[in-house]
Amino acid sequence: LMIPKTKGKIIPIEPSSPSAAAMSRFVRRLAGIPWRQIAGEASSVGLLMAQGLCAVHVVSEHVLGVAFPRGPSMLPALNMAGDVLLTDKVSPRRGWVGPGDVVLLLSPEDPRKIVAKRVLGMEGDEVTYPVDAGNSDATKTVVVPQGHIWVQGDNIYSSNDSRQFGPVPYGLVKGKMSYRIWPPSRIGSIDSKE
Amino acid sequence: LADLHGTAPKPWSPASASTEPRKIARDRIVLIMGARSQLWSIAKMSVTGGVIGVTISDRYVTVVAIKGHSMHPTMTATDSALRGDIVLAEKACLDQYKFSRGDVILFKCPSNHKEVFVKRLIGLPGEWIQLPASSEIIKVPQGHCWVEGDNAARSWDSRSFGPIPLGLINGRVTHIIWPPSKIGRVERKWPEDRIPPF
């Protein structure tokens, strides 16, 4: 491609063929797009979204979360499905959990499972529990060791709890559930039983 | 007056006497507003940084200072101002709770949820391990693990409080980042003369 001498003025070279003309139009249009501005806006929107997600994580992990418990072990206090409960994440960290509270905890049998049970005894308490509910009336009494709690489902006939896996360390408690926000007919606090 | 306006004040005259005080007041308000908005933007940036920092520390990687001598010589605490080694711990392992034998893990003490311990993972769920002192063989229950410190003499671990639920684990230690002489990876190690479990 011979560049003609034009005494300092730059004259655009005329393309020699139709396909070359289309190519140069495409390149010119590409160069006309404000890439830097788009990148700037995308990164600021991305940063805003990241900040939003982080804020949601902090609030739902450390302040107030939502739980959807399922299963029959806490009947009649909690339905088998469809309940939405507010989970207080501040209380367990501060130790404001006591007998009668319904708590969320990581299952000692599988840490990927989260279970909802009622606390029956704190460390040092004596807990009397039915050994084989439904089949016999035998009960047993244990003293909860230091740093542990005894959890039991309200529905003792269908609950896998401390009667099977023993007292659990308090560190497994992840939240305290005291308020239900769905279904509308049962909105309100969960009864606390001693 | 000179610092408010940036130049020498104009000589007083009856014509300017009425407008000067208002201009000074306006400039003063602008200065206060400027300082307040500066503080506000600093506050906003700190809250954002804090929220992002907490999220990263909860989900990905966190920094922990070691106290106690139970992992000597891998990690040591000293009486110095920095209180000994500082380590990096990753949280990605908490997604599926998949650990390997020999990992160094952080976990909440089973008898006091406010304390965090650092020990080496010796037995995974379902494994049979031999207790070091006696010749007892025990099975690590499902959902639990057996932990022991590298410094057996000064370590309060599973030999005293038994296997711990995996749910108590806070993270896995991957690197030492202080002091500079010990910077490096924390390797997965099996203690010598210890029969591996099966």
GROMACS .gro file of C-alpha atoms in nm:
model
  392
    1LEU     CA    1   0.000   0.000   0.000
    2MET     CA    2   0.174   0.313  -0.118
    3ILE     CA    3   0.126   0.613   0.114
    4PRO     CA    4   0.127   0.926  -0.100
    5LYS     CA    5   0.334   1.217   0.022
    6THR     CA    6   0.095   1.496   0.112
    7LYS     CA    7   0.314   1.759   0.276
    8GLY     CA    8   0.209   1.682   0.634
    9LYS     CA    9  -0.164   1.641   0.571
   10ILE     CA   10  -0.308   1.302   0.641
   11ILE     CA   11  -0.556   1.181   0.382
   12PRO     CA   12  -0.747   0.860   0.453
   13ILE     CA   13  -0.655   0.585   0.213
   14GLU     CA   14  -0.946   0.479  -0.007
   15PRO     CA   15  -1.004   0.104   0.029
   16SER     CA   16  -0.941  -0.095  -0.283
   17SER     CA   17  -1.229  -0.351  -0.267
   18PRO     CA   18  -1.588  -0.376  -0.127
   19SER     CA   19  -1.492  -0.627   0.143
   20ALA     CA   20  -1.206  -0.410   0.254
   21ALA     CA   21  -1.454  -0.120   0.265
   22ALA     CA   22  -1.688  -0.319   0.493
   23MET     CA   23  -1.393  -0.418   0.711
   24SER     CA   24  -1.274  -0.063   0.758
   25ARG     CA   25  -1.632   0.053   0.837
   26PHE     CA   26  -1.653  -0.217   1.104
   27VAL     CA   27  -1.320  -0.121   1.256
   28ARG     CA   28  -1.420   0.244   1.259
   29ARG     CA   29  -1.748   0.163   1.434
   30LEU     CA   30  -1.561  -0.052   1.686
   31ALA     CA   31  -1.328   0.234   1.759
   32GLY     CA   32  -1.628   0.466   1.803
   33ILE     CA   33  -1.777   0.268   2.092
   34PRO     CA   34  -1.685   0.431   2.426
   35TRP     CA   35  -1.516   0.123   2.575
   36ARG     CA   36  -1.358   0.301   2.865
   37GLN     CA   37  -1.689   0.456   2.968
   38ILE     CA   38  -1.867   0.124   2.946
   39ALA     CA   39  -1.595  -0.047   3.150
   40GLY     CA   40  -1.618   0.228   3.409
   41GLU     CA   41  -1.994   0.198   3.440
   42ALA     CA   42  -1.984  -0.182   3.449
   43SER     CA   43  -1.725  -0.185   3.726
   44SER     CA   44  -1.918   0.067   3.932
   45VAL     CA   45  -2.240  -0.132   3.894
   46GLY     CA   46  -2.049  -0.450   3.976
   47LEU     CA   47  -1.902  -0.287   4.286
   48LEU     CA   48  -2.246  -0.174   4.395
   49MET     CA   49  -2.382  -0.525   4.352
   50ALA     CA   50  -2.091  -0.673   4.548
   51GLN     CA   51  -2.153  -0.425   4.829
   52GLY     CA   52  -2.520  -0.516   4.831
   53LEU     CA   53  -2.452  -0.889   4.847
   54CYS     CA   54  -2.198  -0.842   5.126
   55ALA     CA   55  -2.450  -0.633   5.323
   56VAL     CA   56  -2.714  -0.904   5.281
   57HIS     CA   57  -2.465  -1.165   5.399
   58VAL     CA   58  -2.362  -0.966   5.707
   59VAL     CA   59  -2.720  -0.898   5.812
   60SER     CA   60  -2.851  -1.251   5.754
   61GLU     CA   61  -2.551  -1.414   5.923
   62HIS     CA   62  -2.494  -1.186   6.219
   63VAL     CA   63  -2.819  -0.998   6.287
   64LEU     CA   64  -3.146  -1.139   6.157
   65GLY     CA   65  -3.206  -1.421   5.914
   66VAL     CA   66  -3.496  -1.622   5.777
   67ALA     CA   67  -3.552  -1.996   5.816
   68PHE     CA   68  -3.786  -2.241   5.645
   69PRO     CA   69  -3.802  -2.541   5.880
   70ARG     CA   70  -3.943  -2.867   5.750
   71GLY     CA   71  -4.022  -3.194   5.918
   72PRO     CA   72  -4.247  -3.335   6.188
   73SER     CA   73  -4.012  -3.315   6.485
   74MET     CA   74  -4.138  -2.982   6.618
   75LEU     CA   75  -4.514  -3.035   6.583
   76PRO     CA   76  -4.740  -2.871   6.693
   77ALA     CA   77  -4.529  -2.560   6.748
   78LEU     CA   78  -4.395  -2.563   6.390
   79ASN     CA   79  -4.581  -2.694   6.086
   80MET     CA   80  -4.435  -2.976   5.881
   81ALA     CA   81  -4.366  -2.736   5.594
   82GLY     CA   82  -4.447  -2.387   5.476
   83ASP     CA   83  -4.346  -2.199   5.789
   84VAL     CA   84  -4.119  -1.897   5.760
   85LEU     CA   85  -3.943  -1.800   6.081
   86LEU     CA   86  -3.727  -1.505   6.177
   87THR     CA   87  -3.393  -1.621   6.310
   88ASP     CA   88  -3.216  -1.408   6.566
   89LYS     CA   89  -2.841  -1.448   6.513
   90VAL     CA   90  -2.731  -1.211   6.788
   91SER     CA   91  -2.864  -1.406   7.088
   92PRO     CA   92  -2.661  -1.728   7.052
   93ARG     CA   93  -2.337  -1.534   7.019
   94ARG     CA   94  -2.414  -1.339   7.336
   95GLY     CA   95  -2.532  -1.646   7.525
   96TRP     CA   96  -2.894  -1.527   7.549
   97VAL     CA   97  -3.033  -1.876   7.492
   98GLY     CA   98  -3.216  -2.066   7.764
   99PRO     CA   99  -3.450  -2.359   7.825
  100GLY     CA  100  -3.770  -2.332   7.625
  101ASP     CA  101  -3.614  -2.154   7.327
  102VAL     CA  102  -3.641  -2.300   6.978
  103VAL     CA  103  -3.296  -2.292   6.820
  104LEU     CA  104  -3.134  -2.370   6.487
  105LEU     CA  105  -2.824  -2.581   6.517
  106LEU     CA  106  -2.586  -2.776   6.296
  107SER     CA  107  -2.662  -3.143   6.332
  108PRO     CA  108  -2.387  -3.329   6.522
  109GLU     CA  109  -2.445  -3.622   6.288
  110ASP     CA  110  -2.397  -3.423   5.964
  111PRO     CA  111  -2.267  -3.065   5.977
  112ARG     CA  112  -2.427  -2.984   5.642
  113LYS     CA  113  -2.774  -3.031   5.795
  114ILE     CA  114  -2.937  -2.758   5.999
  115VAL     CA  115  -3.202  -2.873   6.246
  116ALA     CA  116  -3.456  -2.687   6.458
  117LYS     CA  117  -3.513  -2.814   6.811
  118ARG     CA  118  -3.617  -2.686   7.150
  119VAL     CA  119  -3.361  -2.640   7.428
  120LEU     CA  120  -3.457  -2.838   7.736
  121GLY     CA  121  -3.146  -2.795   7.948
  122MET     CA  122  -2.835  -2.579   7.968
  123GLU     CA  123  -2.502  -2.678   8.119
  124GLY     CA  124  -2.539  -2.814   8.469
  125ASP     CA  125  -2.913  -2.874   8.437
  126GLU     CA  126  -3.069  -3.211   8.507
  127VAL     CA  127  -3.284  -3.333   8.220
  128THR     CA  128  -3.536  -3.616   8.247
  129TYR     CA  129  -3.639  -3.757   7.913
  130PRO     CA  130  -3.845  -4.048   7.783
  131VAL     CA  131  -3.609  -4.314   7.659
  132ASP     CA  132  -3.846  -4.487   7.420
  133ALA     CA  133  -4.149  -4.263   7.366
  134GLY     CA  134  -4.463  -4.445   7.257
  135ASN     CA  135  -4.334  -4.790   7.349
  136SER     CA  136  -4.256  -4.754   7.716
  137ASP     CA  137  -4.278  -4.500   7.996
  138ALA     CA  138  -3.918  -4.540   8.103
  139THR     CA  139  -3.730  -4.217   8.158
  140LYS     CA  140  -3.371  -4.131   8.222
  141THR     CA  141  -3.208  -3.837   8.393
  142VAL     CA  142  -2.881  -3.685   8.284
  143VAL     CA  143  -2.678  -3.384   8.384
  144VAL     CA  144  -2.584  -3.163   8.090
  145PRO     CA  145  -2.202  -3.125   8.074
  146GLN     CA  146  -2.024  -2.791   8.072
  147GLY     CA  147  -2.059  -2.593   7.751
  148HIS     CA  148  -2.332  -2.826   7.619
  149ILE     CA  149  -2.711  -2.809   7.581
  150TRP     CA  150  -2.985  -3.071   7.561
  151VAL     CA  151  -3.215  -3.030   7.263
  152GLN     CA  152  -3.536  -3.217   7.197
  153GLY     CA  153  -3.809  -3.193   6.938
  154ASP     CA  154  -4.158  -3.113   7.067
  155ASN     CA  155  -4.290  -3.418   6.883
  156ILE     CA  156  -4.102  -3.682   7.084
  157TYR     CA  157  -4.250  -3.963   6.877
  158SER     CA  158  -4.083  -3.845   6.559
  159SER     CA  159  -3.768  -3.656   6.645
  160ASN     CA  160  -3.398  -3.728   6.618
  161ASP     CA  161  -3.248  -3.524   6.897
  162SER     CA  162  -3.034  -3.536   7.210
  163ARG     CA  163  -3.210  -3.857   7.313
  164GLN     CA  164  -3.024  -4.017   7.024
  165PHE     CA  165  -2.710  -3.809   6.979
  166GLY     CA  166  -2.660  -3.682   7.332
  167PRO     CA  167  -2.603  -3.328   7.457
  168VAL     CA  168  -2.456  -3.100   7.192
  169PRO     CA  169  -2.188  -2.830   7.235
  170TYR     CA  170  -2.336  -2.481   7.255
  171GLY     CA  171  -2.107  -2.378   6.967
  172LEU     CA  172  -2.331  -2.566   6.724
  173VAL     CA  173  -2.622  -2.327   6.786
  174LYS     CA  174  -2.659  -2.093   6.491
  175GLY     CA  175  -2.975  -1.897   6.563
  176LYS     CA  176  -3.274  -1.855   6.790
  177MET     CA  177  -3.619  -1.863   6.633
  178SER     CA  178  -3.881  -1.675   6.825
  179TYR     CA  179  -4.112  -1.519   6.567
  180ARG     CA  180  -4.309  -1.663   6.280
  181ILE     CA  181  -4.393  -1.446   5.979
  182TRP     CA  182  -4.579  -1.704   5.763
  183PRO     CA  183  -4.847  -1.845   5.733
  184PRO     CA  184  -5.055  -1.538   5.813
  185SER     CA  185  -5.289  -1.736   6.038
  186ARG     CA  186  -5.006  -1.814   6.277
  187ILE     CA  187  -4.800  -1.497   6.266
  188GLY     CA  188  -4.657  -1.422   6.606
  189SER     CA  189  -4.410  -1.551   6.857
  190ILE     CA  190  -4.344  -1.920   6.901
  191ASP     CA  191  -4.464  -2.036   7.240
  192SER     CA  192  -4.182  -2.091   7.480
  193LYS     CA  193  -4.231  -2.403   7.683
  194GLU     CA  194  -4.041  -2.475   7.996
  195LEU     CA  195  -1.065   3.689   5.729
  196ALA     CA  196  -0.755   3.625   5.521
  197ASP     CA  197  -0.775   3.245   5.542
  198LEU     CA  198  -1.148   3.244   5.463
  199HIS     CA  199  -1.103   3.435   5.142
  200GLY     CA  200  -0.754   3.330   5.049
  201THR     CA  201  -0.655   3.689   4.970
  202ALA     CA  202  -0.599   4.009   5.170
  203PRO     CA  203  -0.933   4.150   5.281
  204LYS     CA  204  -1.066   4.446   5.093
  205PRO     CA  205  -1.047   4.783   5.277
  206TRP     CA  206  -1.364   4.867   5.465
  207SER     CA  207  -1.610   5.099   5.304
  208PRO     CA  208  -1.974   5.189   5.378
  209ALA     CA  209  -2.085   5.024   5.052
  210SER     CA  210  -1.927   4.689   5.128
  211ALA     CA  211  -2.022   4.691   5.498
  212SER     CA  212  -2.368   4.540   5.434
  213THR     CA  213  -2.257   4.251   5.208
  214GLU     CA  214  -1.933   4.141   5.385
  215PRO     CA  215  -2.086   3.964   5.690
  216ARG     CA  216  -2.328   3.766   5.471
  217LYS     CA  217  -2.047   3.652   5.243
  218ILE     CA  218  -1.836   3.549   5.542
  219ALA     CA  219  -2.128   3.354   5.687
  220ARG     CA  220  -2.193   3.183   5.353
  221ASP     CA  221  -1.828   3.088   5.318
  222ARG     CA  222  -1.822   2.954   5.670
  223ILE     CA  223  -2.129   2.739   5.600
  224VAL     CA  224  -1.968   2.607   5.283
  225LEU     CA  225  -1.657   2.513   5.483
  226ILE     CA  226  -1.857   2.332   5.751
  227MET     CA  227  -2.064   2.153   5.488
  228GLY     CA  228  -1.745   2.052   5.313
  229ALA     CA  229  -1.597   1.908   5.629
  230ARG     CA  230  -1.922   1.730   5.718
  231SER     CA  231  -1.956   1.573   5.375
  232GLN     CA  232  -1.591   1.466   5.399
  233LEU     CA  233  -1.663   1.292   5.730
  234TRP     CA  234  -1.975   1.139   5.582
  235SER     CA  235  -1.789   0.994   5.288
  236ILE     CA  236  -1.519   0.859   5.522
  237ALA     CA  237  -1.793   0.698   5.734
  238LYS     CA  238  -1.957   0.548   5.424
  239MET     CA  239  -1.625   0.406   5.302
  240SER     CA  240  -1.548   0.255   5.642
  241VAL     CA  241  -1.888   0.087   5.667
  242THR     CA  242  -1.856  -0.050   5.314
  243GLY     CA  243  -1.503  -0.171   5.381
  244GLY     CA  244  -1.612  -0.326   5.709
  245VAL     CA  245  -1.906  -0.510   5.551
  246ILE     CA  246  -1.693  -0.642   5.266
  247GLY     CA  247  -1.419  -0.740   5.512
  248VAL     CA  248  -1.662  -0.931   5.735
  249THR     CA  249  -1.805  -1.115   5.435
  250ILE     CA  250  -1.461  -1.215   5.310
  251SER     CA  251  -1.358  -1.322   5.659
  252ASP     CA  252  -1.673  -1.533   5.699
  253ARG     CA  253  -1.672  -1.704   5.362
  254TYR     CA  254  -1.325  -1.712   5.211
  255VAL     CA  255  -1.018  -1.637   5.420
  256THR     CA  256  -0.947  -1.498   5.765
  257VAL     CA  257  -0.646  -1.401   5.973
  258VAL     CA  258  -0.598  -1.547   6.321
  259ALA     CA  259  -0.336  -1.488   6.591
  260ILE     CA  260  -0.220  -1.804   6.767
  261LYS     CA  261  -0.229  -1.822   7.145
  262GLY     CA  262  -0.109  -2.124   7.337
  263HIS     CA  263   0.163  -2.380   7.285
  264SER     CA  264  -0.029  -2.685   7.177
  265MET     CA  265   0.094  -2.675   6.816
  266HIS     CA  266   0.463  -2.618   6.884
  267PRO     CA  267   0.684  -2.625   6.677
  268THR     CA  268   0.451  -2.582   6.379
  269MET     CA  269   0.306  -2.269   6.535
  270THR     CA  270   0.414  -2.092   6.848
  271ALA     CA  271   0.280  -1.821   7.073
  272THR     CA  272   0.531  -1.603   7.253
  273ASP     CA  273   0.516  -1.334   7.515
  274SER     CA  274   0.598  -1.069   7.260
  275ALA     CA  275   0.366  -0.784   7.175
  276LEU     CA  276   0.243  -0.958   6.861
  277ARG     CA  277   0.155  -1.263   7.073
  278GLY     CA  278   0.319  -1.513   6.846
  279ASP     CA  279   0.240  -1.650   6.504
  280ILE     CA  280  -0.031  -1.510   6.281
  281VAL     CA  281  -0.189  -1.750   6.035
  282LEU     CA  282  -0.420  -1.746   5.736
  283ALA     CA  283  -0.724  -1.974   5.751
  284GLU     CA  284  -0.950  -2.059   5.460
  285LYS     CA  285  -1.326  -2.108   5.490
  286ALA     CA  286  -1.399  -2.280   5.160
  287CYS     CA  287  -1.366  -2.618   5.335
  288LEU     CA  288  -1.680  -2.539   5.537
  289ASP     CA  289  -1.896  -2.566   5.228
  290GLN     CA  290  -1.896  -2.945   5.218
  291TYR     CA  291  -1.698  -3.016   5.537
  292LYS     CA  292  -1.445  -3.217   5.336
  293PHE     CA  293  -1.120  -3.246   5.527
  294SER     CA  294  -0.811  -3.460   5.498
  295ARG     CA  295  -0.609  -3.635   5.760
  296GLY     CA  296  -0.333  -3.409   5.885
  297ASP     CA  297  -0.508  -3.079   5.816
  298VAL     CA  298  -0.463  -2.808   6.077
  299ILE     CA  299  -0.807  -2.676   6.168
  300LEU     CA  300  -0.962  -2.404   6.381
  301PHE     CA  301  -1.263  -2.501   6.589
  302LYS     CA  302  -1.475  -2.382   6.880
  303CYS     CA  303  -1.396  -2.547   7.209
  304PRO     CA  304  -1.675  -2.796   7.292
  305SER     CA  305  -1.693  -2.685   7.654
  306ASN     CA  306  -1.670  -2.311   7.590
  307HIS     CA  307  -1.809  -2.176   7.265
  308LYS     CA  308  -1.623  -1.847   7.303
  309GLU     CA  309  -1.276  -2.005   7.274
  310VAL     CA  310  -1.124  -2.109   6.942
  311PHE     CA  311  -0.867  -2.387   6.931
  312VAL     CA  312  -0.617  -2.483   6.662
  313LYS     CA  313  -0.521  -2.849   6.632
  314ARG     CA  314  -0.436  -3.112   6.375
  315LEU     CA  315  -0.706  -3.342   6.241
  316ILE     CA  316  -0.608  -3.700   6.319
  317GLY     CA  317  -0.927  -3.900   6.264
  318LEU     CA  318  -1.203  -3.845   6.009
  319PRO     CA  319  -1.566  -3.954   6.062
  320GLY     CA  320  -1.609  -4.329   6.056
  321GLU     CA  321  -1.239  -4.411   6.099
  322TRP     CA  322  -1.088  -4.636   6.362
  323ILE     CA  323  -0.793  -4.477   6.537
  324GLN     CA  324  -0.559  -4.585   6.811
  325LEU     CA  325  -0.535  -4.367   7.118
  326PRO     CA  326  -0.169  -4.274   7.166
  327ALA     CA  327  -0.134  -4.349   7.537
  328SER     CA  328  -0.326  -4.674   7.575
  329SER     CA  329  -0.365  -4.937   7.307
  330GLU     CA  330  -0.737  -4.865   7.283
  331ILE     CA  331  -0.895  -4.855   6.941
  332ILE     CA  332  -1.196  -4.628   6.904
  333LYS     CA  333  -1.424  -4.541   6.616
  334VAL     CA  334  -1.478  -4.176   6.535
  335PRO     CA  335  -1.858  -4.126   6.513
  336GLN     CA  336  -2.030  -3.992   6.202
  337GLY     CA  337  -2.022  -3.614   6.182
  338HIS     CA  338  -1.729  -3.595   6.428
  339CYS     CA  339  -1.352  -3.583   6.407
  340TRP     CA  340  -1.054  -3.652   6.633
  341VAL     CA  341  -0.807  -3.367   6.685
  342GLU     CA  342  -0.469  -3.357   6.854
  343GLY     CA  343  -0.205  -3.087   6.898
  344ASP     CA  344   0.147  -3.133   6.764
  345ASN     CA  345   0.288  -3.062   7.108
  346ALA     CA  346   0.138  -3.362   7.283
  347ALA     CA  347   0.260  -3.263   7.628
  348ARG     CA  348   0.095  -2.917   7.627
  349SER     CA  349  -0.214  -2.987   7.425
  350TRP     CA  350  -0.572  -3.012   7.554
  351ASP     CA  351  -0.743  -3.200   7.275
  352SER     CA  352  -0.957  -3.500   7.185
  353ARG     CA  353  -0.756  -3.715   7.425
  354SER     CA  354  -0.936  -3.516   7.697
  355PHE     CA  355  -1.266  -3.401   7.549
  356GLY     CA  356  -1.327  -3.674   7.294
  357PRO     CA  357  -1.418  -3.642   6.928
  358ILE     CA  358  -1.569  -3.307   6.832
  359PRO     CA  359  -1.864  -3.246   6.595
  360LEU     CA  360  -1.751  -3.117   6.255
  361GLY     CA  361  -2.000  -2.832   6.296
  362LEU     CA  362  -1.766  -2.668   6.548
  363ILE     CA  363  -1.493  -2.621   6.287
  364ASN     CA  364  -1.425  -2.259   6.192
  365GLY     CA  365  -1.169  -2.300   5.914
  366ARG     CA  366  -0.851  -2.467   5.792
  367VAL     CA  367  -0.510  -2.310   5.847
  368THR     CA  368  -0.316  -2.284   5.522
  369HIS     CA  369  -0.030  -2.038   5.573
  370ILE     CA  370   0.171  -1.869   5.842
  371ILE     CA  371   0.209  -1.499   5.761
  372TRP     CA  372   0.403  -1.375   6.067
  373PRO     CA  373   0.686  -1.377   6.177
  374PRO     CA  374   0.871  -1.331   5.849
  375SER     CA  375   1.109  -1.617   5.932
  376LYS     CA  376   0.819  -1.863   5.937
  377ILE     CA  377   0.622  -1.737   5.637
  378GLY     CA  378   0.505  -2.031   5.429
  379ARG     CA  379   0.248  -2.301   5.385
  380VAL     CA  380   0.126  -2.510   5.676
  381GLU     CA  381   0.163  -2.860   5.538
  382ARG     CA  382  -0.069  -3.151   5.591
  383LYS     CA  383   0.143  -3.374   5.812
  384TRP     CA  384   0.095  -3.707   5.978
  385PRO     CA  385   0.263  -3.738   6.321
  386GLU     CA  386   0.556  -3.978   6.319
  387ASP     CA  387   0.524  -4.318   6.482
  388ARG     CA  388   0.147  -4.296   6.472
  389ILE     CA  389  -0.040  -4.580   6.311
  390PRO     CA  390  -0.256  -4.432   6.035
  391PRO     CA  391  -0.626  -4.507   6.078
  392PHE     CA  392  -0.829  -4.728   5.850
   0.00000   0.00000   0.00000
